[in-house]
Amino acid sequence: MLHSGWGETPDVKIIYGRWQDVLPELHSYDGICFDTYGEYYEDLRKCHQHLSQVRPDEVYSFFTGLSGDNAFDHSGNCQMVALKLAHKGCLTQSVPPVKDCLRKYGTDSRHKYWQLDTYYL
């Protein structure tokens, strides 16, 4: 994130920490992005309970690896999250990862970061 220049971008404030620790301190922002990759659905659900704090025109973005090694489970879990967010009045959009990242990240570890052809981001 810092390497990409986000720390130098005007009107961008990077807050370090787990969402569980920093979310109660946040006020109103134009956009919030959390990387919840290593968390379980229950953790993500608890995070989404705080969405009432955000402005109606705000962008909320998160990445999750729910069942990231099983295409069927991943699709079902992410569709469940989208339905739960729709119930809260949120519109959701999924974006497939750029294919080049498959070669670039997570190829040297026992559990590859990118294993499927498509992820719901």
PDB file of C-alpha atoms in Angstrom:
ATOM      1  CA  MET A   1       0.000   0.000   0.000  1.00  0.00           C
ATOM      2  CA  LEU A   2       2.738   2.449   0.937  1.00  0.00           C
ATOM      3  CA  HIS A   3       4.943   1.146  -1.877  1.00  0.00           C
ATOM      4  CA  SER A   4       2.107   1.987  -4.297  1.00  0.00           C
ATOM      5  CA  GLY A   5       2.027   5.594  -3.089  1.00  0.00           C
ATOM      6  CA  TRP A   6      -1.218   5.579  -1.110  1.00  0.00           C
ATOM      7  CA  GLY A   7       0.509   7.117   1.907  1.00  0.00           C
ATOM      8  CA  GLU A   8       1.359  10.211  -0.165  1.00  0.00           C
ATOM      9  CA  THR A   9      -2.109  10.604  -1.697  1.00  0.00           C
ATOM     10  CA  PRO A  10      -3.970  13.757  -0.605  1.00  0.00           C
ATOM     11  CA  ASP A  11      -7.094  13.114   1.480  1.00  0.00           C
ATOM     12  CA  VAL A  12      -6.085   9.483   2.157  1.00  0.00           C
ATOM     13  CA  LYS A  13      -5.555   8.475   5.758  1.00  0.00           C
ATOM     14  CA  ILE A  14      -4.099   5.030   6.429  1.00  0.00           C
ATOM     15  CA  ILE A  15      -5.072   3.622   9.800  1.00  0.00           C
ATOM     16  CA  TYR A  16      -3.109   0.578  10.906  1.00  0.00           C
ATOM     17  CA  GLY A  17      -4.621  -2.128  13.042  1.00  0.00           C
ATOM     18  CA  ARG A  18      -7.280  -4.763  13.129  1.00  0.00           C
ATOM     19  CA  TRP A  19     -10.744  -3.545  12.209  1.00  0.00           C
ATOM     20  CA  GLN A  20     -11.971  -4.822  15.584  1.00  0.00           C
ATOM     21  CA  ASP A  21      -9.663  -2.319  17.264  1.00  0.00           C
ATOM     22  CA  VAL A  22      -9.912   0.713  14.963  1.00  0.00           C
ATOM     23  CA  LEU A  23     -13.510   0.683  13.713  1.00  0.00           C
ATOM     24  CA  PRO A  24     -15.007   2.120  16.928  1.00  0.00           C
ATOM     25  CA  GLU A  25     -12.633   5.107  16.588  1.00  0.00           C
ATOM     26  CA  LEU A  26     -13.556   5.884  12.980  1.00  0.00           C
ATOM     27  CA  HIS A  27     -15.884   8.701  12.143  1.00  0.00           C
ATOM     28  CA  SER A  28     -17.449   9.345   8.760  1.00  0.00           C
ATOM     29  CA  TYR A  29     -15.325   8.723   5.669  1.00  0.00           C
ATOM     30  CA  ASP A  30     -15.850   8.713   1.905  1.00  0.00           C
ATOM     31  CA  GLY A  31     -14.453   5.198   1.656  1.00  0.00           C
ATOM     32  CA  ILE A  32     -13.213   2.384   3.856  1.00  0.00           C
ATOM     33  CA  CYS A  33     -11.270  -0.687   2.720  1.00  0.00           C
ATOM     34  CA  PHE A  34     -10.518  -3.633   4.989  1.00  0.00           C
ATOM     35  CA  ASP A  35      -8.488  -6.720   4.158  1.00  0.00           C
ATOM     36  CA  THR A  36     -10.365  -9.409   6.050  1.00  0.00           C
ATOM     37  CA  TYR A  37      -8.691 -12.245   4.154  1.00  0.00           C
ATOM     38  CA  GLY A  38      -7.560 -14.249   7.171  1.00  0.00           C
ATOM     39  CA  GLU A  39     -10.860 -14.049   9.024  1.00  0.00           C
ATOM     40  CA  TYR A  40     -13.868 -16.304   9.273  1.00  0.00           C
ATOM     41  CA  TYR A  41     -17.400 -15.440   8.163  1.00  0.00           C
ATOM     42  CA  GLU A  42     -18.455 -14.719  11.757  1.00  0.00           C
ATOM     43  CA  ASP A  43     -15.740 -12.046  12.011  1.00  0.00           C
ATOM     44  CA  LEU A  44     -16.839 -10.510   8.717  1.00  0.00           C
ATOM     45  CA  ARG A  45     -20.475 -10.547   9.873  1.00  0.00           C
ATOM     46  CA  LYS A  46     -19.507  -8.662  13.036  1.00  0.00           C
ATOM     47  CA  CYS A  47     -17.655  -6.093  10.923  1.00  0.00           C
ATOM     48  CA  HIS A  48     -20.726  -5.595   8.749  1.00  0.00           C
ATOM     49  CA  GLN A  49     -22.845  -4.870  11.828  1.00  0.00           C
ATOM     50  CA  HIS A  50     -21.005  -1.541  12.010  1.00  0.00           C
ATOM     51  CA  LEU A  51     -22.021  -0.443   8.512  1.00  0.00           C
ATOM     52  CA  SER A  52     -24.718   1.787   9.983  1.00  0.00           C
ATOM     53  CA  GLN A  53     -21.858   4.170  10.893  1.00  0.00           C
ATOM     54  CA  VAL A  54     -21.040   4.883   7.250  1.00  0.00           C
ATOM     55  CA  ARG A  55     -22.583   7.595   5.101  1.00  0.00           C
ATOM     56  CA  PRO A  56     -25.148   6.530   2.495  1.00  0.00           C
ATOM     57  CA  ASP A  57     -22.883   7.590  -0.400  1.00  0.00           C
ATOM     58  CA  GLU A  58     -19.761   5.939   1.024  1.00  0.00           C
ATOM     59  CA  VAL A  59     -17.799   3.144  -0.623  1.00  0.00           C
ATOM     60  CA  TYR A  60     -17.020   0.198   1.616  1.00  0.00           C
ATOM     61  CA  SER A  61     -14.623  -2.353   0.182  1.00  0.00           C
ATOM     62  CA  PHE A  62     -13.321  -5.588   1.606  1.00  0.00           C
ATOM     63  CA  PHE A  63     -11.416  -8.600   0.390  1.00  0.00           C
ATOM     64  CA  THR A  64     -12.115 -11.996   1.851  1.00  0.00           C
ATOM     65  CA  GLY A  65     -10.734 -15.416   1.230  1.00  0.00           C
ATOM     66  CA  LEU A  66     -13.826 -17.242   2.474  1.00  0.00           C
ATOM     67  CA  SER A  67     -13.213 -20.834   1.382  1.00  0.00           C
ATOM     68  CA  GLY A  68     -10.512 -19.515  -0.927  1.00  0.00           C
ATOM     69  CA  ASP A  69      -9.336 -22.985  -1.872  1.00  0.00           C
ATOM     70  CA  ASN A  70     -12.739 -24.389  -2.902  1.00  0.00           C
ATOM     71  CA  ALA A  71     -14.560 -22.718  -5.808  1.00  0.00           C
ATOM     72  CA  PHE A  72     -18.018 -24.043  -4.892  1.00  0.00           C
ATOM     73  CA  ASP A  73     -17.812 -23.043  -1.219  1.00  0.00           C
ATOM     74  CA  HIS A  74     -16.181 -19.704  -2.048  1.00  0.00           C
ATOM     75  CA  SER A  75     -18.963 -18.814  -4.474  1.00  0.00           C
ATOM     76  CA  GLY A  76     -21.695 -19.846  -2.032  1.00  0.00           C
ATOM     77  CA  ASN A  77     -20.160 -18.053   0.949  1.00  0.00           C
ATOM     78  CA  CYS A  78     -19.597 -14.845  -0.991  1.00  0.00           C
ATOM     79  CA  GLN A  79     -23.140 -14.909  -2.371  1.00  0.00           C
ATOM     80  CA  MET A  80     -24.393 -15.293   1.203  1.00  0.00           C
ATOM     81  CA  VAL A  81     -22.369 -12.221   2.228  1.00  0.00           C
ATOM     82  CA  ALA A  82     -23.810 -10.281  -0.731  1.00  0.00           C
ATOM     83  CA  LEU A  83     -27.364 -11.242   0.314  1.00  0.00           C
ATOM     84  CA  LYS A  84     -26.722 -10.185   3.914  1.00  0.00           C
ATOM     85  CA  LEU A  85     -25.306  -6.843   2.721  1.00  0.00           C
ATOM     86  CA  ALA A  86     -28.267  -6.362   0.361  1.00  0.00           C
ATOM     87  CA  HIS A  87     -30.548  -6.824   3.375  1.00  0.00           C
ATOM     88  CA  LYS A  88     -28.696  -3.872   4.955  1.00  0.00           C
ATOM     89  CA  GLY A  89     -29.320  -1.797   1.810  1.00  0.00           C
ATOM     90  CA  CYS A  90     -25.833  -2.178   0.328  1.00  0.00           C
ATOM     91  CA  LEU A  91     -25.173  -2.768  -3.345  1.00  0.00           C
ATOM     92  CA  THR A  92     -22.370  -5.258  -3.955  1.00  0.00           C
ATOM     93  CA  GLN A  93     -20.007  -5.770  -6.840  1.00  0.00           C
ATOM     94  CA  SER A  94     -17.485  -8.579  -7.294  1.00  0.00           C
ATOM     95  CA  VAL A  95     -14.240  -8.049  -9.174  1.00  0.00           C
ATOM     96  CA  PRO A  96     -12.056 -10.906 -10.456  1.00  0.00           C
ATOM     97  CA  PRO A  97      -8.341 -10.546  -9.657  1.00  0.00           C
ATOM     98  CA  VAL A  98      -5.854  -9.615 -12.341  1.00  0.00           C
ATOM     99  CA  LYS A  99      -4.404 -12.835 -13.744  1.00  0.00           C
ATOM    100  CA  ASP A 100      -0.812 -11.545 -13.479  1.00  0.00           C
ATOM    101  CA  CYS A 101      -1.066 -11.664  -9.696  1.00  0.00           C
ATOM    102  CA  LEU A 102      -1.263 -15.442  -9.886  1.00  0.00           C
ATOM    103  CA  ARG A 103       2.385 -15.567 -10.925  1.00  0.00           C
ATOM    104  CA  LYS A 104       3.480 -12.726  -8.691  1.00  0.00           C
ATOM    105  CA  TYR A 105       2.087 -13.474  -5.215  1.00  0.00           C
ATOM    106  CA  GLY A 106       1.919 -16.493  -2.984  1.00  0.00           C
ATOM    107  CA  THR A 107       3.602 -19.019  -5.238  1.00  0.00           C
ATOM    108  CA  ASP A 108       6.385 -19.941  -2.811  1.00  0.00           C
ATOM    109  CA  SER A 109       4.219 -20.887   0.150  1.00  0.00           C
ATOM    110  CA  ARG A 110       2.549 -24.135   1.099  1.00  0.00           C
ATOM    111  CA  HIS A 111      -0.883 -22.484   0.813  1.00  0.00           C
ATOM    112  CA  LYS A 112      -1.007 -20.319  -2.286  1.00  0.00           C
ATOM    113  CA  TYR A 113      -2.682 -16.950  -1.825  1.00  0.00           C
ATOM    114  CA  TRP A 114      -4.384 -17.252  -5.227  1.00  0.00           C
ATOM    115  CA  GLN A 115      -5.579 -20.754  -6.099  1.00  0.00           C
ATOM    116  CA  LEU A 116      -8.854 -20.286  -7.966  1.00  0.00           C
ATOM    117  CA  ASP A 117      -9.503 -18.709 -11.361  1.00  0.00           C
ATOM    118  CA  THR A 118     -11.992 -16.220  -9.913  1.00  0.00           C
ATOM    119  CA  TYR A 119     -12.489 -14.733  -6.456  1.00  0.00           C
ATOM    120  CA  TYR A 120     -15.340 -12.571  -5.250  1.00  0.00           C
ATOM    121  CA  LEU A 121     -13.533  -9.425  -4.121  1.00  0.00           C
TER     122      LEU A 121
END
